[in-house]
């Protein structure tokens, strides 16, 4: 866990009369210290995750040779032995681990028996689609979640707050695959507004803005399905954080100065309430990648989630370890960005 200590004060710098330049003058050194602190722990963390993933996958029954021989209808002992020897599956666990770590040291993720190509190249083909999907889903989740949470806090205890609370609870409780199927039924089957699956129009020769808009049409439903669960979390978290910040002295000081309620909410309360939201957003990146497995399967989206699902079915552990390794890198990078964002949002936060 990243050790971050928030130095609390009874009154904010703004309430004490410090100018913004003084509050921000040490921002760059603090950002560099935070970046160095995270970098020190990133390498051992990634290495530990890689070894743990490898050892856990060794406990699963079967391998790629079993699946490939079964599909070809030639599952003889000689065929299995030849396949295992070809892909190094007949080596001991320690020898396979040594080979895997050696590949990582040379910036290689190994070779895929199923796809007959390097894992790095295979993941490179699927990674952009998943990053686009996750980026759009996270943007939708944060935008709607913060907006709903702000409205819930502003109307706390009144009818709009209760209605939005019920709506967020609905988003949280409905399974993601069911949400995806219902969105397909409504917007694809019934209304015909959006495509039900895929990533682009088949056989289209679109370029430029037309190609971007075409891909966005295919991204709306899967990104929405992936985002709704997190919309509920961010809405409830924003509401709770804003209600807590509203009781602080600097908020009462701003109200005493005659500022409008909406200006106090958006400029003073919301900024301080964003800290726990950004923390949870960084933690949810790994879970969002896991949710992409279901969403990409439902919508036939050619991303890492669907690739991981296919790798599990085909026992292609080289691909699966590559996806898991890349996932750990994405989560660590997200945590680094969250720490940097915290240091920028709140000058009181320092790395210890």
Short mmCIF file of C-alpha atoms in Angstrom, two decimals, residues 22-191:
data_model
loop_
_atom_site.label_atom_id
_atom_site.label_comp_id
_atom_site.label_asym_id
_atom_site.label_seq_id
_atom_site.Cartn_x
_atom_site.Cartn_y
_atom_site.Cartn_z
CA UNK A 22 2.14 30.18 -1.84
CA UNK A 23 -0.05 27.10 -1.70
CA UNK A 24 1.24 25.90 -5.10
CA UNK A 25 4.90 26.97 -4.94
CA UNK A 26 6.09 23.55 -3.70
CA UNK A 27 3.86 21.48 -5.98
CA UNK A 28 6.59 20.35 -8.40
CA UNK A 29 9.02 19.03 -5.74
CA UNK A 30 6.18 17.16 -4.05
CA UNK A 31 5.11 15.62 -7.35
CA UNK A 32 8.67 14.46 -8.00
CA UNK A 33 8.95 12.96 -4.51
CA UNK A 34 5.68 11.14 -5.00
CA UNK A 35 6.81 9.83 -8.39
CA UNK A 36 10.11 8.56 -6.96
CA UNK A 37 8.36 6.96 -3.99
CA UNK A 38 6.05 4.99 -6.29
CA UNK A 39 8.85 4.01 -8.67
CA UNK A 40 10.85 2.40 -5.83
CA UNK A 41 8.05 -0.05 -5.09
CA UNK A 42 6.78 -0.62 -8.63
CA UNK A 43 9.49 -3.07 -9.75
CA UNK A 44 9.27 -5.51 -6.80
CA UNK A 45 5.48 -5.31 -6.89
CA UNK A 46 5.31 -6.21 -10.57
CA UNK A 47 7.85 -9.00 -10.10
CA UNK A 48 5.91 -10.45 -7.16
CA UNK A 49 2.63 -10.33 -9.08
CA UNK A 50 4.23 -12.05 -12.09
CA UNK A 51 5.63 -14.90 -9.98
CA UNK A 52 2.36 -15.33 -8.07
CA UNK A 53 0.32 -15.45 -11.28
CA UNK A 54 2.68 -18.04 -12.74
CA UNK A 55 2.51 -20.31 -9.69
CA UNK A 56 -1.28 -20.08 -9.42
CA UNK A 57 -1.76 -20.98 -13.09
CA UNK A 58 0.45 -24.02 -12.61
CA UNK A 59 -2.19 -25.40 -10.23
CA UNK A 60 -4.86 -25.50 -12.94
CA UNK A 61 -5.38 -28.82 -14.74
CA UNK A 62 -4.51 -29.27 -18.42
CA UNK A 63 -2.43 -27.22 -20.81
CA UNK A 64 -2.50 -25.89 -24.36
CA UNK A 65 -1.25 -29.22 -25.74
CA UNK A 66 -4.33 -31.04 -24.42
CA UNK A 67 -6.70 -28.57 -26.10
CA UNK A 68 -4.81 -28.44 -29.40
CA UNK A 69 -4.51 -32.22 -29.65
CA UNK A 70 -8.17 -32.68 -28.78
CA UNK A 71 -9.30 -30.21 -31.43
CA UNK A 72 -7.18 -31.87 -34.09
CA UNK A 73 -8.53 -35.31 -33.23
CA UNK A 74 -5.03 -36.69 -32.73
CA UNK A 75 -4.79 -36.84 -28.96
CA UNK A 76 -2.24 -39.65 -28.86
CA UNK A 77 0.57 -39.87 -26.34
CA UNK A 78 3.15 -39.19 -29.04
CA UNK A 79 1.30 -36.09 -30.29
CA UNK A 80 0.92 -34.69 -26.78
CA UNK A 81 4.60 -35.29 -26.02
CA UNK A 82 5.65 -33.58 -29.26
CA UNK A 83 3.46 -30.54 -28.57
CA UNK A 84 4.68 -30.20 -25.00
CA UNK A 85 8.28 -30.49 -26.11
CA UNK A 86 7.77 -27.89 -28.85
CA UNK A 87 6.36 -25.24 -26.51
CA UNK A 88 8.41 -26.12 -23.42
CA UNK A 89 5.45 -27.49 -21.49
CA UNK A 90 7.35 -30.64 -20.52
CA UNK A 91 9.83 -28.70 -18.39
CA UNK A 92 9.63 -28.62 -14.61
CA UNK A 93 7.86 -25.76 -12.85
CA UNK A 94 11.13 -24.13 -11.80
CA UNK A 95 12.54 -24.39 -15.32
CA UNK A 96 9.38 -22.86 -16.79
CA UNK A 97 9.49 -20.08 -14.18
CA UNK A 98 13.14 -19.40 -15.01
CA UNK A 99 12.31 -19.23 -18.71
CA UNK A 100 9.35 -16.92 -18.01
CA UNK A 101 11.43 -14.52 -15.89
CA UNK A 102 14.15 -14.63 -18.54
CA UNK A 103 11.62 -13.56 -21.16
CA UNK A 104 10.46 -10.70 -18.92
CA UNK A 105 14.07 -9.59 -18.47
CA UNK A 106 14.33 -9.34 -22.26
CA UNK A 107 10.97 -7.51 -22.50
CA UNK A 108 9.22 -10.54 -23.96
CA UNK A 109 6.02 -12.23 -22.82
CA UNK A 110 6.73 -15.53 -24.53
CA UNK A 111 5.03 -17.35 -27.40
CA UNK A 112 1.38 -18.33 -27.78
CA UNK A 113 0.81 -21.97 -28.82
CA UNK A 114 -2.82 -21.24 -29.63
CA UNK A 115 -2.29 -18.22 -31.90
CA UNK A 116 1.20 -19.25 -33.09
CA UNK A 117 2.63 -15.78 -32.56
CA UNK A 118 4.49 -13.79 -29.87
CA UNK A 119 2.30 -12.83 -26.93
CA UNK A 120 3.56 -9.24 -27.02
CA UNK A 121 2.41 -8.84 -30.61
CA UNK A 122 -0.96 -10.44 -29.85
CA UNK A 123 -1.59 -8.21 -26.85
CA UNK A 124 -0.46 -5.18 -28.84
CA UNK A 125 -3.27 -5.85 -31.33
CA UNK A 126 -5.93 -6.03 -28.60
CA UNK A 127 -4.68 -3.44 -26.11
CA UNK A 128 -5.84 -0.26 -27.93
CA UNK A 129 -9.44 -1.50 -28.08
CA UNK A 130 -9.51 -2.25 -24.36
CA UNK A 131 -7.89 1.06 -23.43
CA UNK A 132 -10.46 2.93 -25.51
CA UNK A 133 -13.31 1.01 -23.91
CA UNK A 134 -11.99 1.43 -20.36
CA UNK A 135 -11.17 5.10 -20.90
CA UNK A 136 -14.66 5.89 -22.17
CA UNK A 137 -16.27 3.80 -19.42
CA UNK A 138 -14.21 5.51 -16.72
CA UNK A 139 -15.03 8.94 -18.15
CA UNK A 140 -18.76 8.10 -18.16
CA UNK A 141 -18.58 6.68 -14.63
CA UNK A 142 -16.73 9.66 -13.17
CA UNK A 143 -18.81 12.28 -14.99
CA UNK A 144 -22.20 10.79 -14.13
CA UNK A 145 -21.13 9.63 -10.68
CA UNK A 146 -19.75 13.01 -9.59
CA UNK A 147 -22.72 14.85 -11.13
CA UNK A 148 -25.26 12.59 -9.40
CA UNK A 149 -23.34 12.72 -6.12
CA UNK A 150 -23.18 16.52 -6.24
CA UNK A 151 -26.92 16.74 -6.85
CA UNK A 152 -27.62 14.22 -4.06
CA UNK A 153 -25.50 16.22 -1.60
CA UNK A 154 -27.11 19.52 -2.62
CA UNK A 155 -30.62 18.10 -2.13
CA UNK A 156 -29.66 15.90 0.85
CA UNK A 157 -32.68 14.52 2.68
CA UNK A 158 -35.16 15.71 0.06
CA UNK A 159 -37.03 13.96 -2.73
CA UNK A 160 -34.35 14.34 -5.47
CA UNK A 161 -31.78 12.80 -3.12
CA UNK A 162 -34.02 9.81 -2.43
CA UNK A 163 -34.83 9.24 -6.10
CA UNK A 164 -31.18 9.43 -7.15
CA UNK A 165 -30.21 7.11 -4.28
CA UNK A 166 -32.69 4.51 -5.54
CA UNK A 167 -31.33 4.91 -9.08
CA UNK A 168 -27.73 4.46 -7.94
CA UNK A 169 -28.71 1.40 -5.91
CA UNK A 170 -30.33 -0.05 -9.04
CA UNK A 171 -27.14 0.50 -11.05
CA UNK A 172 -25.11 -1.15 -8.30
CA UNK A 173 -27.28 -4.22 -7.83
CA UNK A 174 -27.93 -5.26 -11.45
CA UNK A 175 -25.25 -7.66 -12.85
CA UNK A 176 -23.14 -6.26 -15.66
CA UNK A 177 -23.94 -9.01 -18.16
CA UNK A 178 -27.69 -8.51 -17.60
CA UNK A 179 -27.30 -4.76 -18.10
CA UNK A 180 -25.47 -5.43 -21.35
CA UNK A 181 -28.13 -7.80 -22.63
CA UNK A 182 -30.96 -5.41 -21.76
CA UNK A 183 -29.21 -2.51 -23.47
CA UNK A 184 -28.85 -4.66 -26.59
CA UNK A 185 -32.55 -5.57 -26.50
CA UNK A 186 -33.62 -1.94 -26.05
CA UNK A 187 -31.25 0.08 -28.24
CA UNK A 188 -30.34 -2.52 -30.88
CA UNK A 189 -33.30 -4.89 -31.25
CA UNK A 190 -36.25 -2.65 -30.38
CA UNK A 191 -35.11 0.84 -31.37
#
